[in-house]
Amino acid sequence: MAMLPNIRIDIASSFNDKGFKKASRSSNLLTKQFKQMGVALTAALSVRSLIRFSQTAVKEFAADQDAAMKLAKTFDNLGMSFEGAIANDYINKLQFSSRVADDELRPALSQLIRTTLDFNEAQKILNTALDVSAGTGMSLESITSALSKAYLGNTTALGRMNIGIGKAEAKTISFDQAMEKLNSRFGGQAAVAADTYAGKLKLLSIASEEARESIGQRLVLALELLSKDQTVEGLADDMQTFADKIGLAAVGLGNMLGILNRKIQFGGRTLGEILYAAAGGGFIDALAKLGGVAEYTSGKKRTLGAPGAMQQAAKDAAERKRLLAEQKKMIELEKKAAAEKAKREKLAAAQRRANTIFDMETIQIVAALQGKVDGEERLRLTALLALQTQNYVAAEKLADLVIRLQQPALNTLGVTLAAGENIDQFIVKLISSQAKLAGLQLMAEDFPIPEDIFQEWEDSLDEVLKKLLEMLELLDEIAKKKEKTGIFALDALGFKTLKSYQDYRSGERAAIISNSSVGGGTTGTNTNFIPSSTNTSSTTVVVNNAGSVITEQDLVMSITEAIYLQQKAGTQIVFSSTSI
Amino acid sequence: MSGVIELKKALKQYSPDLLKEMNGEIRTALKEVTDAAKAKVPGSAPGGLYNWQDDGRESKSRTSRERPFPKYNSLIVRRGLTYSLGTSRPNSRGFSALYSLLNKSAVGAIIETAGRKNPYGSKDSQSNNPNAGRRFVAGMSGVGSLKQYSNSQMSRGRLLFAAYVENQGKALDAVMKAIDKTAKKFNERSRTHNERASAYGNVA
C-alpha cells in the first residue's frame, strides 16, 4: 500500500544533524579545492544562499532527468528510439512557446505516444490539447487522457468534460469529428494565452526552472569529475544525501559560471567583466569550453546516438510501419467481414422468400384465391398470403382495408374507426368495447328477475279490492244502505263475487249499479259505466236519475267511486260537462 | 550518548531485553490510539453512500484520472490504521520521528480528511452532480466530526487524528515515560557494570 505521508502523527521527534555535519565537511572540502584552483570567491558571496540554490537546482535537474529518461524509455519500448531523441528537444522548445512546463508536457506526450504509436499524430493531438487546456482552464493531463481514450474509440470521456461536446453527441461522434470540432472551437487559444501577462510570467518561471535544471545538471557533472570515480552512485545512495552534498559543495563549475555573470559591480563593471578583462578576455569562455569538453567526454550529454543507432532507428521505424500496416489490415478485414455478413443476411432473406413457393400453407392460400371468393374474402386471403411471405407492410395495408369494410358491423359493437387510425388502434377500441359489453352482461346477470312481474301487482290489487269491499260492507251495516257494487259480479246463482283485476284489464268492466239511496230516498239513482266497445281504454259514465232524487252527497260519492275504479283499471278519464 | 536514536542503538547492542520492554510499553500506548481509531470505522459505507461499498467488482475511473476512486472497505481502512516503532527519515528541517501513528490506506485517508479543505465540495470536481462533494462530506459526518490536535490545519481528521485528540496526550506521555524509564535502567546497568569492571580490575 502506498504511504500517504501527511496522514501520520509523529510521536517524539528528534533532531538529526547528520546532514548539516556532512554539509559542513563538504563545504570545507570545496574550499580547499578552490584554494587549489587559485580562486577565492566564496568569501564575497553568501554560502547559505548558494547552498539553498544548489540544492534546489540539483533536485530539479534530477526530477527533469528522471522524466526525460522515462519518456525516452517509452519511445524505446515502442520501437521509436529515434523519435525519442527528437521528442525531448521538441518538449524543450514547446514549453517556451506554449508556456506549459516540461514536467506537464512529457507525461502528456508519453501517454499520446503509447496510444497512437505515431509521433506526428501525438504532436497534433498534444497541440489540440494545449489549445483546449488554455481555452477551458482544465489541466493538460485530464484533457490528454480524454483525447487518448477518444482515439481508441471511447469518446464518452469527452462528453463529461464540458468542452462543447455533449453526452449524447459524444456517444456517436468519431475521433476525427471531435478533433475538428475542438480545433475549430479552441484553435489558437494556447498562443493567445502565451501572449498574456500571465503567460509571460510563466515563461520567466519556466526559463528560470530550466536554468536551475541546467545548473543542477552541471553541478552533478562537476562533482562527478571532482570525485574521480565519475559515477553518481559512488557519491551517495539517494538524491536527498546527494543534493545535500552538491548543495554544500556549492560552487561547481557551471554554478561558478552563472555567478560570475551576475551583476556584482565594482566601479561600474560586473565581476564577470573584470575577470574577463583580467584574464585576457578568454577566462569565462575558456571555462565554459572546458565545461563543455568535460561534459562531452564524460558521455553525459544527450546525443542522437552512438554508431549503429541510425540503422537501429531505421529498423525500429520499419517495424513500427509494419505494425501499423497490420493494424490497418485488421480493420479492413473487419469491414469486409461485416459486409459479408450483410450480404449473407440478404441472401437468407431472399431464400426465405423463394422457399415460400414450396410452403403448403401458401399453396393453399393461392389455390383459394383462384376460387370463387367475394371481395372481402379475397382481401383476407391476400393479407394472409402477405403474412406468409413476410411482407408485413403489404399485410398491414390489406388488413386495414378489411377492417374498414367491416365498419358497419363494427358500429353496432360501438367501435368507430376514425380516418388515419391504424389496425393497432382499432384492435384497442374493439377490445375496449367488448370488455364494456362483457361487464354489462355480467352486471345484468346479477339482477334478480321475478317469474311474473305483474302477478304480485295483480295480487296486491285484489287485496285492495277485498279491503274496499269490507269497508263498503261496513258502511252498509252502519247506514243500512243498498250495496254499491261495481266491483262485484253476480254469479250464476245470483251471489255476488269479487271480480278479478284481470277482468278489468281484459275490457270487461264491472257495471256499477247503485241501488241504494243515500240520504233516505226510496229509490236510487243508476250510475252506469258503459265501456266503449271500440276503445277499451275509455268509458262513458251515464248518470241516470231514475226514481227519487238522491242527495247530492250520494251522487258525488257514486260518481267518484266509479271514476276511481276506472282509473284503477288504467282507463283514461276525460272530464267534460254538459249542461242539462 | 545522547538522543533517543542513539539510545535505541545502544539498547539493541547491549540490552535487547530493555529495548523489548520499552517497545512493548510504547506499543501498548500507541495501540490504544489505533484501536480507538478503528472503532470509529463503520462496517459499511457511511452516510447512506451505499454505492460506494466495495462489492468485489473491479471499479473503473469515471473521470479523466487513470486511477479509479477507491471503494469503501472497512477491513482495508482498519488495516491501514497502524503505528510504527521505527525512526523515520529526517525531514527538510532535520527532524526524525521516533514513533508514528499512521493511516496508510487510500480510502482511510479519504475518510480522514474529507471536507478539510472544501467542506461544501471542490469546484474542480468532475462529477456530473454539482452537489456530489457536499453530499459526500455530509455523509462523512456519520463517522465523526473533524478534530484538530495541533495548530496546523493539516492535523485535522476524523479517524486517527480524532482518536489522538480524544486520547488527550496519554499516548505521548506513556511513550516519554517508557523511554525515560528505559534510559534510567540502562544507565543504572551501565554504572553497575563499570563499577564491577573496575572492581575486578583492582583485584586483578
GROMACS .gro file of N, CA, C and O in nm, chain A residues 95-151:
model
  228
   95GLN      N    1   0.780   2.399  -2.445
   95GLN     CA    2   0.746   2.457  -2.316
   95GLN      C    3   0.762   2.610  -2.319
   95GLN      O    4   0.691   2.682  -2.249
   96PHE      N    5   0.856   2.657  -2.401
   96PHE     CA    6   0.874   2.802  -2.410
   96PHE      C    7   0.765   2.865  -2.498
   96PHE      O    8   0.721   2.977  -2.471
   97SER      N    9   0.724   2.793  -2.600
   97SER     CA   10   0.624   2.853  -2.688
   97SER      C   11   0.484   2.844  -2.628
   97SER      O   12   0.403   2.934  -2.645
   98SER      N   13   0.458   2.738  -2.557
   98SER     CA   14   0.322   2.720  -2.504
   98SER      C   15   0.308   2.767  -2.360
   98SER      O   16   0.197   2.772  -2.307
   99ARG      N   17   0.420   2.798  -2.295
   99ARG     CA   18   0.419   2.842  -2.154
   99ARG      C   19   0.368   2.732  -2.061
   99ARG      O   20   0.309   2.762  -1.958
  100VAL      N   21   0.385   2.608  -2.102
  100VAL     CA   22   0.349   2.495  -2.016
  100VAL      C   23   0.478   2.423  -1.982
  100VAL      O   24   0.558   2.393  -2.070
  101ALA      N   25   0.497   2.395  -1.855
  101ALA     CA   26   0.624   2.337  -1.810
  101ALA      C   27   0.645   2.198  -1.869
  101ALA      O   28   0.547   2.125  -1.894
  102ASP      N   29   0.773   2.159  -1.884
  102ASP     CA   30   0.802   2.030  -1.946
  102ASP      C   31   0.758   1.914  -1.859
  102ASP      O   32   0.732   1.804  -1.910
  103ASP      N   33   0.746   1.935  -1.727
  103ASP     CA   34   0.701   1.824  -1.644
  103ASP      C   35   0.553   1.795  -1.662
  103ASP      O   36   0.503   1.693  -1.617
  104GLU      N   37   0.481   1.884  -1.729
  104GLU     CA   38   0.342   1.853  -1.768
  104GLU      C   39   0.340   1.798  -1.910
  104GLU      O   40   0.258   1.713  -1.943
  105LEU      N   41   0.429   1.852  -1.996
  105LEU     CA   42   0.425   1.813  -2.136
  105LEU      C   43   0.474   1.669  -2.155
  105LEU      O   44   0.419   1.596  -2.239
  106ARG      N   45   0.575   1.630  -2.080
  106ARG     CA   46   0.631   1.495  -2.102
  106ARG      C   47   0.531   1.384  -2.072
  106ARG      O   48   0.513   1.293  -2.154
  107PRO      N   49   0.463   1.385  -1.958
  107PRO     CA   50   0.365   1.278  -1.935
  107PRO      C   51   0.253   1.277  -2.039
  107PRO      O   52   0.207   1.172  -2.082
  108ALA      N   53   0.214   1.398  -2.083
  108ALA     CA   54   0.107   1.405  -2.182
  108ALA      C   55   0.153   1.343  -2.314
  108ALA      O   56   0.082   1.262  -2.374
  109LEU      N   57   0.274   1.380  -2.357
  109LEU     CA   58   0.325   1.325  -2.483
  109LEU      C   59   0.346   1.175  -2.470
  109LEU      O   60   0.316   1.099  -2.563
  110SER      N   61   0.392   1.133  -2.356
  110SER     CA   62   0.416   0.990  -2.334
  110SER      C   63   0.286   0.911  -2.349
  110SER      O   64   0.279   0.807  -2.413
  111GLN      N   65   0.179   0.964  -2.289
  111GLN     CA   66   0.051   0.895  -2.297
  111GLN      C   67   0.001   0.890  -2.441
  111GLN      O   68  -0.050   0.787  -2.488
  112LEU      N   69   0.018   1.001  -2.512
  112LEU     CA   70  -0.030   1.004  -2.650
  112LEU      C   71   0.050   0.911  -2.740
  112LEU      O   72  -0.005   0.849  -2.832
  113ILE      N   73   0.179   0.902  -2.715
  113ILE     CA   74   0.262   0.813  -2.796
  113ILE      C   75   0.221   0.668  -2.775
  113ILE      O   76   0.210   0.590  -2.870
  114ARG      N   77   0.194   0.636  -2.649
  114ARG     CA   78   0.154   0.496  -2.621
  114ARG      C   79   0.020   0.464  -2.688
  114ARG      O   80  -0.006   0.352  -2.726
  115THR      N   81  -0.063   0.566  -2.702
  115THR     CA   82  -0.195   0.543  -2.760
  115THR      C   83  -0.188   0.538  -2.913
  115THR      O   84  -0.246   0.449  -2.974
  116THR      N   85  -0.119   0.635  -2.972
  116THR     CA   86  -0.126   0.650  -3.117
  116THR      C   87  -0.018   0.573  -3.192
  116THR      O   88  -0.034   0.542  -3.308
  117LEU      N   89   0.096   0.546  -3.125
  117LEU     CA   90   0.212   0.482  -3.189
  117LEU      C   91   0.265   0.564  -3.305
  117LEU      O   92   0.330   0.511  -3.395
  118ASP      N   93   0.235   0.693  -3.305
  118ASP     CA   94   0.278   0.777  -3.415
  118ASP      C   95   0.316   0.912  -3.357
  118ASP      O   96   0.233   0.979  -3.294
  119PHE      N   97   0.439   0.954  -3.379
  119PHE     CA   98   0.487   1.078  -3.317
  119PHE      C   99   0.414   1.198  -3.374
  119PHE      O  100   0.374   1.290  -3.299
  120ASN      N  101   0.393   1.201  -3.507
  120ASN     CA  102   0.327   1.316  -3.569
  120ASN      C  103   0.183   1.328  -3.518
  120ASN      O  104   0.136   1.437  -3.486
  121GLU      N  105   0.115   1.218  -3.513
  121GLU     CA  106  -0.023   1.218  -3.464
  121GLU      C  107  -0.028   1.265  -3.319
  121GLU      O  108  -0.114   1.344  -3.280
  122ALA      N  109   0.067   1.217  -3.241
  122ALA     CA  110   0.073   1.257  -3.100
  122ALA      C  111   0.097   1.407  -3.087
  122ALA      O  112   0.038   1.474  -3.002
  123GLN      N  113   0.182   1.459  -3.173
  123GLN     CA  114   0.209   1.603  -3.169
  123GLN      C  115   0.082   1.682  -3.200
  123GLN      O  116   0.051   1.781  -3.133
  124LYS      N  117   0.009   1.636  -3.300
  124LYS     CA  118  -0.114   1.708  -3.339
  124LYS      C  119  -0.213   1.708  -3.223
  124LYS      O  120  -0.273   1.810  -3.187
  125ILE      N  121  -0.229   1.591  -3.163
  125ILE     CA  122  -0.326   1.581  -3.053
  125ILE      C  123  -0.278   1.664  -2.934
  125ILE      O  124  -0.358   1.729  -2.865
  126LEU      N  125  -0.148   1.667  -2.911
  126LEU     CA  126  -0.095   1.745  -2.800
  126LEU      C  127  -0.120   1.893  -2.824
  126LEU      O  128  -0.157   1.967  -2.730
  127ASN      N  129  -0.103   1.937  -2.946
  127ASN     CA  130  -0.130   2.079  -2.976
  127ASN      C  131  -0.276   2.112  -2.950
  127ASN      O  132  -0.309   2.216  -2.892
  128THR      N  133  -0.364   2.024  -2.992
  128THR     CA  134  -0.507   2.046  -2.968
  128THR      C  135  -0.535   2.049  -2.818
  128THR      O  136  -0.610   2.133  -2.768
  129ALA      N  137  -0.473   1.957  -2.746
  129ALA     CA  138  -0.493   1.951  -2.601
  129ALA      C  139  -0.445   2.079  -2.535
  129ALA      O  140  -0.509   2.130  -2.442
  130LEU      N  141  -0.334   2.134  -2.583
  130LEU     CA  142  -0.283   2.260  -2.526
  130LEU      C  143  -0.382   2.373  -2.551
  130LEU      O  144  -0.407   2.455  -2.462
  131ASP      N  145  -0.441   2.376  -2.669
  131ASP     CA  146  -0.539   2.481  -2.700
  131ASP      C  147  -0.662   2.467  -2.611
  131ASP      O  148  -0.713   2.565  -2.556
  132VAL      N  149  -0.710   2.345  -2.597
  132VAL     CA  150  -0.830   2.322  -2.515
  132VAL      C  151  -0.800   2.356  -2.369
  132VAL      O  152  -0.881   2.418  -2.300
  133SER      N  153  -0.681   2.321  -2.324
  133SER     CA  154  -0.644   2.350  -2.186
  133SER      C  155  -0.636   2.500  -2.162
  133SER      O  156  -0.684   2.551  -2.062
  134ALA      N  157  -0.580   2.571  -2.259
  134ALA     CA  158  -0.570   2.717  -2.244
  134ALA      C  159  -0.709   2.779  -2.252
  134ALA      O  160  -0.737   2.878  -2.183
  135GLY      N  161  -0.796   2.722  -2.332
  135GLY     CA  162  -0.928   2.781  -2.351
  135GLY      C  163  -1.024   2.753  -2.238
  135GLY      O  164  -1.109   2.834  -2.204
  136THR      N  165  -1.012   2.637  -2.175
  136THR     CA  166  -1.108   2.599  -2.071
  136THR      C  167  -1.050   2.612  -1.931
  136THR      O  168  -1.125   2.612  -1.833
  137GLY      N  169  -0.917   2.617  -1.920
  137GLY     CA  170  -0.857   2.623  -1.787
  137GLY      C  171  -0.840   2.486  -1.723
  137GLY      O  172  -0.793   2.475  -1.611
  138MET      N  173  -0.881   2.380  -1.793
  138MET     CA  174  -0.868   2.245  -1.737
  138MET      C  175  -0.723   2.199  -1.752
  138MET      O  176  -0.648   2.252  -1.834
  139SER      N  177  -0.686   2.098  -1.674
  139SER     CA  178  -0.547   2.055  -1.674
  139SER      C  179  -0.516   1.981  -1.803
  139SER      O  180  -0.603   1.915  -1.862
  140LEU      N  181  -0.391   1.992  -1.845
  140LEU     CA  182  -0.348   1.925  -1.968
  140LEU      C  183  -0.359   1.774  -1.951
  140LEU      O  184  -0.395   1.703  -2.045
  141GLU      N  185  -0.333   1.727  -1.832
  141GLU     CA  186  -0.337   1.582  -1.805
  141GLU      C  187  -0.477   1.527  -1.832
  141GLU      O  188  -0.495   1.424  -1.898
  142SER      N  189  -0.580   1.595  -1.781
  142SER     CA  190  -0.716   1.544  -1.795
  142SER      C  191  -0.760   1.548  -1.941
  142SER      O  192  -0.824   1.454  -1.991
  143ILE      N  193  -0.723   1.653  -2.010
  143ILE     CA  194  -0.765   1.663  -2.150
  143ILE      C  195  -0.692   1.560  -2.234
  143ILE      O  196  -0.751   1.496  -2.322
  144THR      N  197  -0.565   1.542  -2.208
  144THR     CA  198  -0.488   1.443  -2.285
  144THR      C  199  -0.544   1.304  -2.262
  144THR      O  200  -0.555   1.223  -2.354
  145SER      N  201  -0.579   1.276  -2.137
  145SER     CA  202  -0.634   1.144  -2.107
  145SER      C  203  -0.764   1.122  -2.183
  145SER      O  204  -0.787   1.014  -2.241
  146ALA      N  205  -0.851   1.224  -2.185
  146ALA     CA  206  -0.979   1.210  -2.256
  146ALA      C  207  -0.956   1.191  -2.406
  146ALA      O  208  -1.022   1.109  -2.471
  147LEU      N  209  -0.861   1.266  -2.462
  147LEU     CA  210  -0.835   1.253  -2.606
  147LEU      C  211  -0.773   1.118  -2.638
  147LEU      O  212  -0.801   1.059  -2.744
  148SER      N  213  -0.692   1.066  -2.548
  148SER     CA  214  -0.634   0.932  -2.570
  148SER      C  215  -0.744   0.828  -2.575
  148SER      O  216  -0.744   0.738  -2.660
  149LYS      N  217  -0.836   0.840  -2.482
  149LYS     CA  218  -0.946   0.742  -2.478
  149LYS      C  219  -1.030   0.757  -2.605
  149LYS      O  220  -1.076   0.658  -2.663
  150ALA      N  221  -1.051   0.880  -2.647
  150ALA     CA  222  -1.132   0.904  -2.767
  150ALA      C  223  -1.063   0.845  -2.890
  150ALA      O  224  -1.128   0.791  -2.978
  151TYR      N  225  -0.933   0.853  -2.893
  151TYR     CA  226  -0.858   0.797  -3.008
  151TYR      C  227  -0.880   0.647  -3.019
  151TYR      O  228  -0.887   0.590  -3.127
   0.00000   0.00000   0.00000
